[in-house]
Amino acid sequence: MSSIDRSQSVGGTRTYEVRTYGCQMNVHDSERLSGLLEDAGYVRAPEGSDGDADVVVFNTCAVRENADNKLYGNLGHLAPRKASRPGMQIAVGGCLAQKDRDTIVKRAPWVDVVFGTHNIGKLPVLLERARVQEEAQVEIAESLEAFPSTLPTRRESAYAAWVSISVGCNNTCTFCIVPALRGKEKDRRPGDILAEIEALVAEGVCEITLLGQNVNAYGSDIGDREAFSKLLRACGKIDGLERVRFTSPHPRDFTDDVIAAMAETPNVMPQLHMPLQSGSDPVLKAMRRSYRQERYLGIIEKVRAAIPHAAISTDIIVGFPGETEEDFEQTLHVVREARFAQAFTFQYSKRPGTPAAEMDGQIPKKVVQERYERLVALQEEISWEENKKQIGRTLELMVAEGEGRKDGTTHRLSGRAPDSRLVHFTKPEQEVRPGDVVTVEITYAAPHHLLAEGAVLGVRRTRAGDAWEKRNTEKAAQPAGVLLGLPKVGVPEPLPVVTGGCAVD
């Protein structure tokens, strides 16, 4: 079948594909973009379309040094396809679009729409305007036009959901360009957040992740320094909400009231992602991070005292300008002391437009690579040792969708423990669905996953599993996908009642 044949609209309706790069905020924005397009009458292109949709949207990231090369390479790949198909449209949004603006159309004149991080709600209008006027539409707002959560959404999961509590960031880290592209922090009202969560739970969702560029700074825009801990406690009062997570916090704003709220709110999971970036005080100062090693390790100590089984993960940058061997050894020291369950490690790369890109003391690639390999080796050792401590524990797992790539050949399923560790478990005779909860005993540990090789000890069918089943039944009837929509304020149509489960207490 030719590219032109495959790109024909499904049932006379134009198809779309969204390609996402970058952080969780971009992933969440892409759910909004998909929702907007489906609300405007588009349908999702079948899996594996690979650019054969009528509308291809790139939701970009500007964090990595080669982000623009990746984008223009992908745009170049689509150019001949678009030239052979009148009516096909290409849109570019996200952080790189906010940064580069008119440059994108100059370098790739076949692009139809460029929109920024503050006006994602304009995408359908801009596509139609480009089609009618037959010229590219570039519209970059300088400030937020509407909070993203007021827009339609097509959630990727029926049982777990992102909930934005703020957008933007007030920090000025020298390696990060996000504040310049996402703007100053803007908080949602607590009542709006809780109303969205309650509506999601009523639809079958039993796990939510509170999302913000600096999530625990929530409240700075509304004048309440304890707003985030209050929000966590309020989530604990929502019937049927079994799991609450949040990402990503900043050590500067991680206060004792937040630790207490985590420890005292049963549905807030024993998991914390706390970016370190560097263990060296001089490097942290150059990064313009407002904490030092002692403060960071003090937070970890307090969290472990309050939540002994907490799994703590982090972000670390290796090779920041001016980093000496002694500085790097301080990072290794913090890793040994903190004993992270997992670390996301990055080799420093210049972000155009950031102060760090112009700093003296840029580290040679060979040196950065050698340090990076030492850090990864140390963290792998610690991750394995920490995972081995899980052997013999009995855990409740929320069954996941698509997390175990070898599940089909190993006759296993996969799920997430309360602390978010990935566990592969023996498939039980009883049917279990993503969103259902199983009880297992851990028998084996690897650095990045756990195994429960014995029989499943218990299965709890949930309304989250019902929601997953309902969505997939609808997808079977409508292969291109269905719009889950923005949760309405108030109680939606109830799902079938079951005994026990995520939304039934």
XYZ file of C-alpha atoms in Angstrom:
505
model
C 0.000 0.000 0.000
C 1.439 3.399 -0.922
C 1.900 6.298 1.463
C -0.858 8.158 -0.329
C -3.275 5.242 0.020
C -2.569 4.818 3.726
C -3.125 8.499 4.430
C -6.722 8.541 3.305
C -9.081 9.768 5.982
C -10.757 7.209 8.218
C -14.445 7.094 7.359
C -14.151 10.462 5.603
C -12.634 12.084 8.702
C -9.146 13.569 8.768
C -6.591 11.689 10.853
C -3.904 13.047 13.152
C -0.661 11.945 14.798
C 1.088 13.687 17.726
C 4.802 13.111 18.289
C 6.036 14.069 21.749
C 9.537 14.923 22.943
C 10.668 15.969 26.412
C 9.291 16.051 29.928
C 6.070 14.922 31.596
C 4.604 18.377 31.007
C 4.981 17.833 27.271
C 3.393 14.395 27.546
C 0.439 15.959 29.344
C 0.238 18.780 26.781
C 0.110 16.160 24.021
C -2.927 14.596 25.666
C -4.532 18.032 25.449
C -3.518 18.454 21.810
C -5.038 15.069 20.981
C -8.206 16.029 22.842
C -8.454 19.341 20.989
C -8.081 17.661 17.605
C -10.645 14.969 18.391
C -13.008 17.620 19.726
C -12.591 19.355 16.351
C -13.544 16.167 14.478
C -10.179 14.557 13.734
C -9.543 10.899 14.578
C -6.310 9.362 15.731
C -4.305 7.675 12.987
C -3.870 3.897 13.352
C -0.783 2.645 15.190
C 2.270 2.514 12.952
C 1.114 5.309 10.642
C 4.561 6.922 10.925
C 3.747 10.240 9.322
C 0.915 9.051 7.104
C -1.745 10.999 8.999
C -3.496 14.005 7.493
C -2.131 16.171 10.314
C 1.218 15.500 12.022
C 1.941 17.524 15.164
C 5.404 17.782 16.746
C 5.306 18.724 20.428
C 8.928 19.713 20.949
C 11.492 20.080 23.724
C 14.318 22.618 23.824
C 16.270 21.164 26.724
C 18.831 19.094 24.825
C 21.531 20.715 22.702
C 20.562 18.779 19.569
C 16.788 19.238 19.940
C 16.566 21.421 16.835
C 18.601 18.965 14.731
C 16.191 16.201 15.709
C 13.171 18.308 14.804
C 14.483 19.458 11.418
C 15.583 15.936 10.584
C 12.054 14.677 11.194
C 10.543 17.579 9.276
C 12.870 16.858 6.358
C 11.753 13.240 6.369
C 8.124 14.374 5.980
C 8.777 17.000 3.271
C 8.519 14.687 0.212
C 5.501 12.947 1.720
C 3.716 16.275 2.150
C 4.691 17.411 -1.359
C 3.001 14.347 -2.837
C -0.167 14.759 -0.757
C -2.149 17.962 -1.128
C -4.042 18.665 2.050
C -1.553 17.154 4.488
C -0.598 19.555 7.288
C 2.358 19.732 9.684
C 2.309 21.658 12.960
C 5.148 22.367 15.394
C 4.493 23.324 19.006
C 6.136 23.128 22.413
C 9.270 24.667 23.878
C 11.378 24.697 20.710
C 8.551 26.419 18.845
C 8.304 29.006 21.632
C 12.056 29.620 21.318
C 12.608 29.537 17.546
C 9.305 31.038 16.315
C 9.647 32.252 12.703
C 12.928 30.366 12.274
C 11.034 27.082 11.927
C 9.084 28.205 8.853
C 12.223 29.729 7.324
C 14.152 26.469 7.694
C 11.179 24.236 6.873
C 8.747 26.247 4.700
C 6.477 23.209 4.288
C 5.364 23.558 7.936
C 1.794 24.877 8.170
C 1.470 25.913 11.827
C 3.852 27.001 14.582
C 2.402 27.549 18.072
C 3.947 27.982 21.507
C 3.632 26.640 25.023
C 1.096 29.279 26.071
C -1.527 28.827 23.353
C -1.887 25.121 22.641
C -5.651 25.606 22.606
C -5.357 27.475 19.290
C -4.106 24.469 17.289
C -7.390 23.505 15.520
C -8.096 27.153 14.615
C -4.571 27.669 13.276
C -4.769 24.495 11.173
C -8.042 25.649 9.625
C -6.697 29.144 9.040
C -3.590 27.738 7.329
C -5.789 25.542 5.133
C -8.091 28.394 4.080
C -5.416 31.054 3.627
C -2.916 28.583 2.128
C -0.007 30.027 4.100
C 1.826 29.183 7.289
C 0.392 30.407 10.562
C 2.872 31.364 13.299
C 1.282 32.371 16.592
C 3.353 32.531 19.782
C 1.692 33.916 22.904
C 3.922 35.592 25.484
C 1.800 34.537 28.450
C -0.638 31.754 29.280
C -3.986 32.202 27.534
C -5.840 29.388 29.288
C -4.712 26.855 31.852
C -4.164 23.573 29.922
C -6.504 21.611 32.184
C -9.455 23.636 30.913
C -8.952 22.057 27.470
C -10.323 18.749 26.151
C -8.040 15.762 26.644
C -7.453 12.328 25.247
C -5.831 10.459 28.120
C -3.426 7.688 27.213
C -4.399 5.674 30.288
C -7.872 4.788 31.529
C -6.684 4.115 35.077
C -3.963 6.728 35.726
C -3.907 10.431 34.924
C -1.729 13.532 35.058
C -3.198 16.548 36.863
C -1.420 19.870 36.360
C -1.381 22.036 39.462
C 0.882 24.764 38.073
C 2.720 25.808 34.955
C 5.955 27.736 34.614
C 8.883 28.095 37.004
C 10.328 30.942 39.091
C 13.812 29.423 39.377
C 16.787 30.621 37.349
C 19.007 27.524 37.074
C 21.843 28.386 34.712
C 21.548 25.133 32.728
C 17.789 25.342 32.131
C 15.860 27.263 29.504
C 12.402 26.125 30.645
C 11.469 29.273 32.648
C 12.145 31.421 29.577
C 9.815 29.243 27.498
C 7.129 28.268 30.010
C 7.056 31.580 31.873
C 6.713 32.409 35.557
C 4.871 30.007 37.809
C 1.098 30.205 37.657
C -0.910 28.110 40.111
C -4.369 26.665 39.720
C -6.927 27.181 42.435
C -7.055 24.198 44.836
C -10.790 23.790 44.300
C -10.311 23.437 40.534
C -7.590 20.823 41.020
C -9.659 18.763 43.450
C -12.750 19.004 41.237
C -10.742 17.597 38.317
C -9.365 14.773 40.459
C -12.833 13.875 41.784
C -14.199 13.783 38.259
C -11.322 11.591 37.096
C -11.925 9.173 39.974
C -15.610 9.025 39.098
C -14.564 7.976 35.575
C -12.495 5.096 36.986
C -9.054 6.632 37.487
C -7.433 5.426 40.711
C -3.927 6.896 40.380
C -3.085 10.531 39.750
C 0.238 12.315 39.411
C 0.297 15.973 40.404
C 2.356 17.771 37.816
C 4.287 21.019 37.870
C 7.567 22.384 36.602
C 8.447 22.892 40.285
C 5.538 21.065 41.836
C 6.177 21.669 45.518
C 6.548 25.422 45.018
C 2.781 25.316 44.514
C 1.238 28.139 46.495
C 3.812 30.833 45.712
C 1.436 32.327 43.152
C -1.540 32.251 45.534
C 0.323 33.336 48.662
C 0.230 30.137 50.730
C 3.549 28.459 51.531
C 1.812 25.329 52.837
C -0.550 24.988 49.890
C 1.171 21.892 48.511
C 1.037 19.901 51.751
C -2.607 20.944 52.163
C -3.310 19.715 48.632
C -1.722 16.330 49.384
C -3.863 15.969 52.506
C -6.986 16.964 50.568
C -6.223 14.239 48.019
C -6.255 11.791 50.914
C -9.929 12.582 51.523
C -11.091 11.690 48.006
C -12.946 8.368 48.131
C -11.689 5.890 45.560
C -8.359 7.616 44.915
C -5.825 4.938 45.815
C -2.525 6.369 44.642
C -1.174 9.917 44.585
C 2.250 10.810 43.194
C 3.879 14.101 42.216
C 6.737 15.331 40.042
C 9.079 17.116 40.059
C 9.869 18.881 43.337
C 12.795 21.164 44.130
C 14.896 20.785 47.305
C 14.580 24.516 48.000
C 10.828 24.221 48.541
C 10.755 20.775 50.140
C 9.598 21.643 53.641
C 8.821 19.578 56.730
C 5.066 20.026 56.296
C 5.306 18.266 52.912
C 7.180 15.328 54.469
C 4.538 15.096 57.205
C 1.722 15.177 54.665
C 3.382 12.380 52.653
C 3.850 10.227 55.762
C 0.376 10.845 57.192
C -1.743 10.598 54.013
C -2.274 6.897 53.206
C -2.835 7.283 49.470
C 0.285 9.414 48.913
C 2.760 6.830 47.708
C 6.139 6.179 49.393
C 8.028 7.524 46.405
C 9.993 10.713 45.920
C 11.826 12.060 42.883
C 14.220 14.700 44.219
C 16.600 16.225 41.633
C 20.172 16.547 42.924
C 21.966 17.726 39.743
C 25.346 17.825 41.576
C 26.742 16.933 44.984
C 29.346 19.712 44.882
C 28.553 22.986 46.639
C 30.623 25.104 44.186
C 28.895 23.470 41.202
C 25.462 23.890 42.794
C 26.273 27.564 43.275
C 27.329 27.870 39.608
C 24.129 26.098 38.611
C 22.233 28.668 40.716
C 20.620 25.891 42.742
C 19.557 27.347 46.088
C 20.579 24.393 48.312
C 23.843 22.705 49.191
C 24.911 19.128 49.858
C 24.144 19.251 53.595
C 20.633 20.573 53.002
C 19.949 17.941 50.348
C 21.127 15.000 52.465
C 19.160 16.411 55.388
C 15.956 16.173 53.350
C 16.722 12.580 52.404
C 17.373 11.714 56.055
C 14.058 13.250 57.157
C 12.108 11.450 54.412
C 13.629 8.092 55.331
C 12.881 8.662 59.028
C 9.240 9.464 58.287
C 8.730 6.964 55.435
C 11.191 4.058 55.904
C 10.203 2.193 52.720
C 10.303 5.257 50.464
C 11.995 4.795 47.092
C 13.921 7.951 46.251
C 15.087 8.758 42.736
C 16.976 11.735 41.353
C 18.427 13.620 38.366
C 22.179 14.194 38.057
C 24.171 16.211 35.519
C 27.767 15.159 34.869
C 30.344 17.533 33.410
C 28.809 20.926 34.202
C 31.203 23.733 33.210
C 33.988 24.064 35.760
C 33.340 20.696 37.414
C 36.606 19.325 38.815
C 37.415 15.755 39.761
C 36.924 16.776 43.408
C 33.489 18.184 42.532
C 32.559 14.944 40.820
C 33.719 12.908 43.818
C 31.289 14.934 45.932
C 28.481 13.826 43.631
C 29.544 10.206 44.066
C 29.592 10.783 47.844
C 25.967 11.978 47.828
C 24.930 9.017 45.683
C 26.516 6.631 48.199
C 24.884 8.406 51.150
C 21.427 8.833 49.613
C 21.251 5.315 48.135
C 18.845 6.236 45.380
C 16.553 3.548 44.042
C 17.108 5.061 40.607
C 18.989 7.974 39.082
C 18.411 9.662 35.746
C 21.932 10.645 34.738
C 22.791 13.127 32.005
C 25.979 14.317 30.384
C 25.936 18.103 30.362
C 25.108 19.557 26.980
C 24.838 23.224 26.095
C 21.322 24.626 26.017
C 21.389 27.590 23.654
C 20.162 30.680 25.463
C 21.241 29.560 28.942
C 24.005 31.209 31.029
C 25.838 27.892 31.411
C 26.334 27.653 27.645
C 28.590 30.729 27.808
C 30.530 29.747 30.942
C 34.267 29.145 30.966
C 35.553 25.700 31.864
C 33.541 23.595 29.427
C 34.581 19.983 30.133
C 36.073 17.856 27.310
C 33.724 15.147 26.069
C 36.193 12.375 26.939
C 36.326 13.487 30.585
C 32.551 13.809 30.824
C 32.080 10.339 29.340
C 34.514 8.735 31.791
C 32.823 10.372 34.793
C 29.401 9.470 33.482
C 30.357 5.795 33.190
C 31.686 5.754 36.768
C 28.481 7.322 38.057
C 26.263 4.890 36.152
C 28.275 1.912 37.425
C 27.960 3.092 41.043
C 24.235 3.754 40.742
C 23.625 0.372 39.087
C 25.327 -1.310 42.037
C 23.246 0.653 44.552
C 19.982 0.117 42.648
C 20.580 -3.619 42.647
C 21.432 -3.681 46.350
C 18.333 -1.649 47.200
C 16.115 -3.860 45.035
C 17.465 -6.989 46.747
C 16.045 -5.630 50.004
C 12.585 -6.069 48.458
C 12.943 -9.881 48.206
C 10.449 -11.578 50.489
C 8.158 -8.552 50.758
C 4.469 -8.876 49.940
C 3.353 -5.979 47.746
C 0.185 -4.723 46.106
C 0.774 -3.974 42.429
C -1.359 -1.931 40.128
C -1.382 -3.880 36.866
C 0.209 -1.813 34.119
C -0.287 -1.644 30.379
C 2.696 -2.032 28.059
C 5.454 -1.826 30.695
C 6.763 -5.379 30.340
C 8.100 -5.674 26.798
C 8.781 -9.413 27.166
C 5.573 -10.271 29.014
C 4.117 -12.047 25.987
C 6.984 -14.535 25.720
C 7.538 -14.998 29.467
C 3.805 -15.435 30.224
C 4.024 -12.686 32.798
C 2.237 -9.425 33.485
C 3.733 -6.255 34.918
C 2.691 -3.773 37.542
C 3.906 -0.953 39.728
C 4.472 -1.281 43.454
C 3.391 1.572 45.733
C 6.938 2.968 45.568
C 6.725 2.781 41.740
C 9.201 -0.089 41.333
C 8.428 -2.161 38.246
C 7.474 -5.761 39.072
C 6.958 -8.600 36.595
C 4.677 -11.302 38.006
C 3.334 -14.701 36.989
C 0.124 -14.404 35.021
C -2.713 -15.788 37.164
C -5.501 -18.002 35.879
C -8.004 -15.343 36.814
C -8.303 -12.518 34.294
C -6.627 -9.297 35.383
C -6.757 -6.009 33.533
C -4.606 -2.873 33.627
C -5.817 -0.898 36.618
C -6.670 -4.005 38.669
C -4.637 -4.723 41.801
C -2.751 -7.951 42.546
C -0.905 -9.071 45.681
C 2.425 -10.833 45.134
C 5.577 -11.882 46.971
C 8.892 -10.645 45.551
C 11.304 -13.500 44.782
C 14.085 -11.951 42.670
C 15.676 -8.552 42.115
C 17.510 -7.016 39.170
C 18.862 -3.445 39.060
C 15.812 -2.079 37.238
C 12.969 -4.467 38.057
C 11.685 -7.091 40.466
C 10.168 -10.526 39.868
C 7.322 -12.278 41.665
C 7.725 -15.810 40.305
C 5.240 -17.582 42.574
C 1.482 -17.720 42.300
C -0.386 -14.444 42.691
C -1.684 -14.220 46.265
C -4.756 -12.154 45.467
C -6.574 -10.296 42.704
C -8.786 -7.262 43.258
C -10.885 -6.156 40.311
C -11.341 -2.396 40.283
C -13.352 0.310 38.627
C -10.083 1.361 37.052
C -9.930 -2.040 35.376
C -13.553 -1.598 34.325
C -12.639 1.767 32.789
C -9.752 0.174 30.874
C -12.042 -2.596 29.607
C -14.739 -0.104 28.578
C -12.239 2.041 26.685
C -10.799 -0.935 24.811
C -14.261 -2.202 23.914
C -14.978 1.219 22.418
C -11.640 1.211 20.584
C -12.524 -2.133 19.036
C -15.717 -0.595 17.710
C -13.906 2.583 16.629
C -10.304 1.618 15.768
C -8.974 5.148 15.398
C -9.532 5.958 19.051
C -12.056 7.611 21.288
C -12.086 10.933 23.073
C -12.199 10.520 26.819
C -12.715 14.256 27.176
C -12.188 16.758 29.927
C -13.728 15.449 33.145
C -16.879 17.413 33.884
C -17.344 19.126 37.225
C -19.845 16.993 39.058
C -20.422 13.275 38.903
C -20.261 11.695 35.418
C -22.315 8.685 34.420
C -21.336 5.964 36.909
C -19.349 2.939 35.848
C -20.735 -0.489 36.775
C -20.618 -1.047 40.510
C -18.184 -3.707 41.764
C -17.248 -4.941 45.194
C -13.963 -3.371 46.289
C -11.619 -1.601 43.942
C -9.975 1.733 43.338
C -13.101 3.851 43.243
C -15.042 1.877 45.833
C -14.035 1.996 49.466
